[in-house]
Amino acid sequence: MIESITKPIIIGNFVNGGGDMGWAWWHVEHCRLAIIGDKDISPREKMVEEIARLVHARDENAVFWITGGEPPKNGEIHEVDAIDWVESYPDPPEEFEDRNLFILDRNFFSAAYLLLLAMIKGVERKDLLPPASFRSHMEGPFKGYKRALEQLEDGEHKDWLRREFKLVEAVEWYKVPGQGMKYHIGTGTVAERAASFLRAAWSFWALVAKQDKPQQFLLIVEPPKDFLVAGADKDIQRFMVRVLQILNSLTISTTTSIVLASDVLFPIPQQNYRFKIFFQTKNSDINLWDPTIQQILKLPELYTAWEQGNHCVGMWEDHLLQERIVTEFKTSGMEFMDEFEENNDEGEALSEEKEHE
């Protein structure tokens, strides 16, 4: 039997009626999953690690992470030069289906990076680097910024910008045993971490565009809580929302699936995540313990499980079908449904809810 990764993953067991819950993670109609839960009082992190472990065990090139903190000591550095590769190409021809989207996304990454660097420096954008022109029939906008940089007078400011530009040309990811390729945004100010997060997303976006051979990707995104909570810097929050939108678009145009694992619900509802898993939260923008929410959900078995200390029980929500199912999710022992055969005539993947019925 060929151990394909394009098979549903058994991620849990239904609380009512028993049976396995399968997630057809690779399928275009199923490939966005948001997991909302506190990192300490929910199994969110362990569940994400288990999904990554399972997929990585079959394909060492499939799993990528963008997460917080410092790089692991057991990781091997891999420099990704895909941004420079993408910037070396002109705007796509008129007949290219996603031409305008590509141009907008590429322009956003460059412009946002300069704005974030200005925030780090504490200066106005106009004082960071003079306006730059680029030849769209030959190259991307970042090439123009690089030329503008070289026109600056020598000194500390120019040296600093050169170092920050260098981080874009060779973005450091870490190959971590059993987990895949991970990018850790590090520590520092909110603006410094936001710029780091942008570099990660930008390089993954470019890396997908650079692929010569078909590859199914699983991208796990763990955005820092302080980027998204109420009271966060509005510019930082705006950049984050746009970055997540661009990453989500890869699930439509490429063979990329996304797991967004977060302490907070924002901005998931606005970004067309079909599937959401809700665990218990703390200091978040959603609290399923709220009496009003409990009355709306009408899922007593969920709260009974939590009261009994079973934190692995959560609510699976299918936005498309408008269904909510209480499930005990796995944090170990996940498996592929290897016996599953996709319907090649219809091109439809397994429906978890139909199987449950």
Short mmCIF file of C-alpha atoms in Angstrom, two decimals:
data_model
loop_
_atom_site.label_atom_id
_atom_site.label_comp_id
_atom_site.label_asym_id
_atom_site.label_seq_id
_atom_site.Cartn_x
_atom_site.Cartn_y
_atom_site.Cartn_z
CA MET A 1 0.00 0.00 0.00
CA ILE A 2 1.29 3.46 -0.94
CA GLU A 3 1.45 5.61 2.17
CA SER A 4 0.02 8.78 0.68
CA ILE A 5 -0.42 11.91 2.81
CA THR A 6 -3.57 12.86 0.87
CA LYS A 7 -5.75 10.75 3.13
CA PRO A 8 -8.08 11.87 5.93
CA ILE A 9 -6.58 12.08 9.41
CA ILE A 10 -8.43 10.59 12.37
CA ILE A 11 -8.25 13.57 14.69
CA GLY A 12 -10.74 12.46 17.33
CA ASN A 13 -13.82 10.48 18.33
CA PHE A 14 -17.40 11.71 18.44
CA VAL A 15 -18.73 12.05 21.97
CA ASN A 16 -22.32 11.26 20.95
CA GLY A 17 -22.61 8.02 19.02
CA GLY A 18 -18.91 7.14 19.03
CA GLY A 19 -16.92 6.58 15.87
CA ASP A 20 -13.90 8.27 14.35
CA MET A 21 -13.78 11.86 13.15
CA GLY A 22 -11.79 12.18 9.95
CA TRP A 23 -10.44 15.47 8.62
CA ALA A 24 -9.76 15.51 4.86
CA TRP A 25 -7.03 18.06 5.44
CA TRP A 26 -5.58 18.19 1.91
CA HIS A 27 -8.85 18.70 0.06
CA VAL A 28 -9.62 22.19 -1.28
CA GLU A 29 -13.00 22.25 0.48
CA HIS A 30 -11.56 21.11 3.81
CA CYS A 31 -8.07 22.62 3.93
CA ARG A 32 -8.56 25.50 6.39
CA LEU A 33 -8.79 24.59 10.05
CA ALA A 34 -8.69 27.04 12.96
CA ILE A 35 -8.03 25.75 16.48
CA ILE A 36 -8.95 28.20 19.23
CA GLY A 37 -7.88 27.47 22.79
CA ASP A 38 -5.63 28.61 25.58
CA LYS A 39 -2.12 27.23 25.33
CA ASP A 40 -2.15 26.16 28.99
CA ILE A 41 -5.68 24.94 29.75
CA SER A 42 -6.44 23.33 26.39
CA PRO A 43 -4.73 20.62 24.31
CA ARG A 44 -4.33 22.98 21.37
CA GLU A 45 -0.54 22.86 21.20
CA LYS A 46 -0.30 19.09 21.67
CA MET A 47 -2.97 18.48 19.04
CA VAL A 48 -1.15 20.64 16.50
CA GLU A 49 2.13 18.88 17.25
CA GLU A 50 0.48 15.51 16.69
CA ILE A 51 -0.97 16.54 13.31
CA ALA A 52 2.45 17.81 12.25
CA ARG A 53 4.17 14.65 13.48
CA LEU A 54 1.83 12.40 11.51
CA VAL A 55 2.12 14.27 8.20
CA HIS A 56 5.88 14.77 8.57
CA ALA A 57 6.39 11.05 9.21
CA ARG A 58 5.19 10.34 5.66
CA ASP A 59 6.56 13.38 3.86
CA GLU A 60 9.49 15.30 5.30
CA ASN A 61 8.91 18.16 2.83
CA ALA A 62 5.26 18.81 3.67
CA VAL A 63 5.12 20.53 7.06
CA PHE A 64 5.98 24.19 7.75
CA TRP A 65 5.40 26.23 10.92
CA ILE A 66 5.33 29.93 11.69
CA THR A 67 5.40 30.23 15.46
CA GLY A 68 6.64 32.38 18.33
CA GLY A 69 9.70 32.18 20.52
CA GLU A 70 13.31 31.43 19.76
CA PRO A 71 14.63 28.76 17.34
CA PRO A 72 15.11 25.29 18.83
CA LYS A 73 18.59 24.09 19.68
CA ASN A 74 18.06 20.82 17.81
CA GLY A 75 17.15 22.53 14.54
CA GLU A 76 19.24 22.65 11.38
CA ILE A 77 19.28 26.05 9.63
CA HIS A 78 17.88 26.18 6.09
CA GLU A 79 18.15 29.52 4.31
CA VAL A 80 15.22 30.20 1.97
CA ASP A 81 16.08 32.55 -0.90
CA ALA A 82 12.67 32.35 -2.56
CA ILE A 83 11.80 36.04 -2.03
CA ASP A 84 14.75 37.17 -4.11
CA TRP A 85 13.75 34.59 -6.75
CA VAL A 86 10.18 35.92 -6.94
CA GLU A 87 11.44 39.51 -7.04
CA SER A 88 13.55 38.68 -10.08
CA TYR A 89 10.47 38.09 -12.22
CA PRO A 90 8.26 40.68 -13.94
CA ASP A 91 4.56 41.09 -13.33
CA PRO A 92 2.71 38.15 -14.92
CA PRO A 93 1.26 38.61 -18.41
CA GLU A 94 -2.32 39.85 -18.85
CA GLU A 95 -3.67 36.37 -19.57
CA PHE A 96 -2.44 35.05 -16.20
CA GLU A 97 -5.57 34.19 -14.18
CA ASP A 98 -4.37 35.45 -10.80
CA ARG A 99 -2.24 38.27 -12.19
CA ASN A 100 -3.75 41.13 -10.19
CA LEU A 101 -3.74 39.12 -6.97
CA PHE A 102 -0.06 38.24 -7.41
CA ILE A 103 0.85 41.89 -8.06
CA LEU A 104 -1.10 43.12 -5.03
CA ASP A 105 0.40 40.50 -2.73
CA ARG A 106 3.96 41.08 -3.90
CA ASN A 107 3.58 44.83 -3.56
CA PHE A 108 2.06 44.47 -0.09
CA PHE A 109 4.95 42.44 1.32
CA SER A 110 7.56 44.99 0.24
CA ALA A 111 5.59 48.04 1.34
CA ALA A 112 4.56 46.51 4.67
CA TYR A 113 8.13 45.50 5.44
CA LEU A 114 9.36 49.06 4.96
CA LEU A 115 6.55 50.42 7.15
CA LEU A 116 7.41 47.95 9.90
CA LEU A 117 11.10 48.86 9.69
CA ALA A 118 10.12 52.50 10.08
CA MET A 119 8.10 51.57 13.19
CA ILE A 120 11.11 49.73 14.61
CA LYS A 121 13.31 52.77 14.00
CA GLY A 122 10.69 55.16 15.34
CA VAL A 123 10.69 57.31 12.20
CA GLU A 124 8.20 58.24 9.51
CA ARG A 125 8.21 55.97 6.49
CA LYS A 126 9.40 58.83 4.26
CA ASP A 127 12.43 59.29 6.51
CA LEU A 128 13.43 55.63 6.38
CA LEU A 129 14.07 55.33 2.65
CA PRO A 130 13.31 57.65 -0.29
CA PRO A 131 10.50 56.65 -2.68
CA ALA A 132 11.70 53.99 -5.09
CA SER A 133 10.66 53.06 -8.60
CA PHE A 134 10.96 49.63 -10.14
CA ARG A 135 10.57 48.15 -13.58
CA SER A 136 7.48 45.96 -13.29
CA HIS A 137 8.12 44.50 -16.75
CA MET A 138 11.40 43.12 -15.40
CA GLU A 139 11.25 42.81 -11.59
CA GLY A 140 9.37 43.14 -8.33
CA PRO A 141 9.19 46.24 -6.10
CA PHE A 142 11.77 45.12 -3.56
CA LYS A 143 14.45 45.39 -6.24
CA GLY A 144 13.64 49.10 -6.45
CA TYR A 145 13.95 49.51 -2.69
CA LYS A 146 17.34 47.81 -2.78
CA ARG A 147 18.57 50.29 -5.40
CA ALA A 148 17.24 53.19 -3.32
CA LEU A 149 19.11 51.83 -0.32
CA GLU A 150 22.42 51.93 -2.15
CA GLN A 151 21.86 55.62 -2.93
CA LEU A 152 21.87 56.52 0.77
CA GLU A 153 24.89 58.08 2.39
CA ASP A 154 27.14 55.61 4.18
CA GLY A 155 26.55 55.36 7.89
CA GLU A 156 24.76 53.52 10.69
CA HIS A 157 21.30 53.94 9.16
CA LYS A 158 22.36 52.47 5.83
CA ASP A 159 24.20 49.61 7.54
CA TRP A 160 21.12 48.80 9.64
CA LEU A 161 18.86 48.75 6.59
CA ARG A 162 21.31 46.54 4.75
CA ARG A 163 21.16 44.03 7.60
CA GLU A 164 17.35 44.09 7.60
CA PHE A 165 17.24 43.64 3.82
CA LYS A 166 19.69 40.76 4.10
CA LEU A 167 17.22 38.97 6.39
CA VAL A 168 14.76 38.97 3.49
CA GLU A 169 17.26 37.66 0.94
CA ALA A 170 18.12 34.62 3.08
CA VAL A 171 15.28 33.82 5.48
CA GLU A 172 16.35 31.36 8.18
CA TRP A 173 14.02 28.43 8.74
CA TYR A 174 14.94 25.48 10.96
CA LYS A 175 14.51 21.84 10.05
CA VAL A 176 13.43 20.22 13.32
CA PRO A 177 13.47 16.43 13.70
CA GLY A 178 9.96 14.99 13.62
CA GLN A 179 8.28 18.36 13.12
CA GLY A 180 9.28 19.78 9.74
CA MET A 181 10.47 23.26 8.83
CA LYS A 182 9.89 25.85 11.56
CA TYR A 183 10.24 29.60 11.62
CA HIS A 184 10.43 31.18 15.08
CA ILE A 185 9.75 34.91 15.12
CA GLY A 186 11.98 35.45 18.16
CA THR A 187 11.62 38.09 20.85
CA GLY A 188 11.74 41.87 20.89
CA THR A 189 9.28 44.68 20.44
CA VAL A 190 5.90 44.14 18.82
CA ALA A 191 7.16 45.83 15.62
CA GLU A 192 10.32 43.68 15.54
CA ARG A 193 8.32 40.48 15.94
CA ALA A 194 5.76 41.64 13.38
CA ALA A 195 8.55 42.25 10.84
CA SER A 196 9.91 38.79 11.59
CA PHE A 197 6.46 37.25 11.15
CA LEU A 198 6.10 39.08 7.84
CA ARG A 199 9.43 37.69 6.61
CA ALA A 200 8.27 34.17 7.44
CA ALA A 201 4.96 34.52 5.61
CA TRP A 202 6.61 36.30 2.68
CA SER A 203 9.24 33.59 2.28
CA PHE A 204 6.68 30.76 2.49
CA TRP A 205 4.48 32.50 -0.08
CA ALA A 206 7.50 32.85 -2.37
CA LEU A 207 8.68 29.29 -1.70
CA VAL A 208 5.34 27.87 -2.81
CA ALA A 209 5.55 29.92 -6.01
CA LYS A 210 9.06 28.59 -6.66
CA GLN A 211 8.12 24.90 -6.56
CA ASP A 212 9.07 22.91 -9.66
CA LYS A 213 7.31 19.71 -8.61
CA PRO A 214 3.84 19.19 -7.11
CA GLN A 215 3.95 19.23 -3.32
CA GLN A 216 1.18 19.11 -0.76
CA PHE A 217 2.00 21.52 2.07
CA LEU A 218 0.67 21.80 5.60
CA LEU A 219 1.32 25.25 7.03
CA ILE A 220 0.80 25.71 10.77
CA VAL A 221 0.45 29.33 11.85
CA GLU A 222 0.60 30.27 15.54
CA PRO A 223 0.26 34.07 15.64
CA PRO A 224 1.31 35.80 18.85
CA LYS A 225 -1.68 36.65 21.00
CA ASP A 226 -0.63 40.26 21.50
CA PHE A 227 -0.83 40.88 17.74
CA LEU A 228 -4.56 40.19 17.68
CA VAL A 229 -6.19 40.93 21.04
CA ALA A 230 -8.24 44.03 21.66
CA GLY A 231 -5.92 46.94 22.36
CA ALA A 232 -3.19 45.71 20.00
CA ASP A 233 -1.48 48.31 17.83
CA LYS A 234 -3.94 48.93 14.97
CA ASP A 235 -1.24 49.07 12.29
CA ILE A 236 0.29 45.80 13.50
CA GLN A 237 -3.16 44.22 13.62
CA ARG A 238 -3.95 45.44 10.11
CA PHE A 239 -0.72 43.94 8.76
CA MET A 240 -1.43 40.65 10.50
CA VAL A 241 -4.92 40.38 9.07
CA ARG A 242 -3.60 41.03 5.56
CA VAL A 243 -0.78 38.50 5.95
CA LEU A 244 -3.24 35.82 7.07
CA GLN A 245 -5.47 36.64 4.10
CA ILE A 246 -2.57 36.11 1.70
CA LEU A 247 -1.60 32.81 3.32
CA ASN A 248 -5.24 31.68 3.15
CA SER A 249 -5.34 32.44 -0.57
CA LEU A 250 -2.66 29.78 -1.07
CA THR A 251 -5.25 27.14 -0.11
CA ILE A 252 -7.20 28.09 -3.23
CA SER A 253 -4.42 28.62 -5.76
CA THR A 254 -1.98 25.92 -4.57
CA THR A 255 -1.88 22.57 -2.78
CA THR A 256 -1.50 24.18 0.64
CA SER A 257 -3.53 23.47 3.78
CA ILE A 258 -3.49 25.75 6.82
CA VAL A 259 -3.94 25.14 10.52
CA LEU A 260 -4.30 28.43 12.37
CA ALA A 261 -3.79 27.77 16.08
CA SER A 262 -4.61 30.75 18.27
CA ASP A 263 -5.65 31.95 21.71
CA VAL A 264 -8.21 34.27 20.14
CA LEU A 265 -10.98 34.04 17.56
CA PHE A 266 -10.17 37.27 15.70
CA PRO A 267 -9.83 37.47 12.68
CA ILE A 268 -10.88 33.88 11.89
CA PRO A 269 -14.60 34.55 11.27
CA GLN A 270 -13.73 37.15 8.62
CA GLN A 271 -11.34 34.81 6.79
CA ASN A 272 -13.59 31.99 5.61
CA TYR A 273 -12.30 29.15 7.75
CA ARG A 274 -14.78 26.37 7.09
CA PHE A 275 -13.74 24.34 10.13
CA LYS A 276 -13.08 25.56 13.66
CA ILE A 277 -12.27 23.66 16.84
CA PHE A 278 -13.08 25.43 20.10
CA PHE A 279 -11.42 24.49 23.37
CA GLN A 280 -11.41 26.41 26.64
CA THR A 281 -9.90 29.89 26.53
CA LYS A 282 -8.50 32.40 29.01
CA ASN A 283 -8.17 36.18 28.57
CA SER A 284 -9.46 35.77 25.03
CA ASP A 285 -12.11 37.41 22.84
CA ILE A 286 -14.36 34.35 23.20
CA ASN A 287 -15.40 32.32 26.22
CA LEU A 288 -17.61 29.29 25.68
CA TRP A 289 -18.35 29.26 29.42
CA ASP A 290 -20.33 32.48 28.99
CA PRO A 291 -23.98 31.71 29.92
CA THR A 292 -25.29 33.41 26.78
CA ILE A 293 -23.03 31.29 24.55
CA GLN A 294 -23.97 28.13 26.45
CA GLN A 295 -27.63 28.86 25.82
CA ILE A 296 -26.99 29.38 22.11
CA LEU A 297 -24.89 26.23 21.68
CA LYS A 298 -27.14 23.85 23.62
CA LEU A 299 -24.29 21.34 24.02
CA PRO A 300 -24.49 20.14 27.65
CA GLU A 301 -22.15 17.22 26.94
CA LEU A 302 -19.37 19.71 26.15
CA TYR A 303 -19.63 21.43 29.51
CA THR A 304 -20.08 18.16 31.39
CA ALA A 305 -16.79 16.91 29.93
CA TRP A 306 -14.99 20.12 30.93
CA GLU A 307 -16.45 20.02 34.43
CA GLN A 308 -15.10 16.46 34.73
CA GLY A 309 -11.62 17.65 33.73
CA ASN A 310 -11.60 16.27 30.18
CA HIS A 311 -9.96 19.20 28.44
CA CYS A 312 -9.46 17.24 25.20
CA VAL A 313 -13.17 17.50 24.48
CA GLY A 314 -14.01 20.42 22.24
CA MET A 315 -16.53 21.71 19.76
CA TRP A 316 -16.04 21.08 16.03
CA GLU A 317 -17.85 23.68 13.93
CA ASP A 318 -18.52 23.36 10.19
CA HIS A 319 -19.35 26.85 8.98
CA LEU A 320 -20.54 25.62 5.57
CA LEU A 321 -23.02 23.08 6.91
CA GLN A 322 -23.81 25.15 10.02
CA GLU A 323 -23.20 22.13 12.26
CA ARG A 324 -21.54 21.81 15.66
CA ILE A 325 -20.33 18.47 16.99
CA VAL A 326 -18.79 17.64 20.38
CA THR A 327 -15.64 15.59 19.91
CA GLU A 328 -12.82 14.21 22.03
CA PHE A 329 -9.74 15.21 20.09
CA LYS A 330 -6.51 13.27 19.98
CA THR A 331 -3.19 14.60 21.23
CA SER A 332 -1.40 11.34 20.42
CA GLY A 333 -1.97 8.27 18.29
CA MET A 334 -3.46 10.03 15.28
CA GLU A 335 -3.62 7.90 12.15
CA PHE A 336 -4.37 8.25 8.47
CA MET A 337 -7.48 6.58 7.06
CA ASP A 338 -5.43 4.57 4.62
CA GLU A 339 -8.44 2.60 3.41
CA PHE A 340 -10.08 5.82 2.18
CA GLU A 341 -10.37 6.15 -1.58
CA GLU A 342 -11.18 9.56 -3.02
CA ASN A 343 -14.07 9.64 -5.50
CA ASN A 344 -12.17 10.52 -8.65
CA ASP A 345 -15.34 11.06 -10.66
CA GLU A 346 -16.85 13.60 -8.30
CA GLY A 347 -13.59 14.90 -6.84
CA GLU A 348 -15.14 15.05 -3.39
CA ALA A 349 -13.38 14.17 -0.19
CA LEU A 350 -14.81 12.40 2.81
CA SER A 351 -17.45 14.37 4.65
CA GLU A 352 -16.83 14.02 8.34
CA GLU A 353 -20.39 14.97 9.21
CA LYS A 354 -21.98 12.57 6.71
CA GLU A 355 -19.84 9.78 8.06
CA HIS A 356 -21.02 10.63 11.57
CA GLU A 357 -24.64 10.49 10.51
#
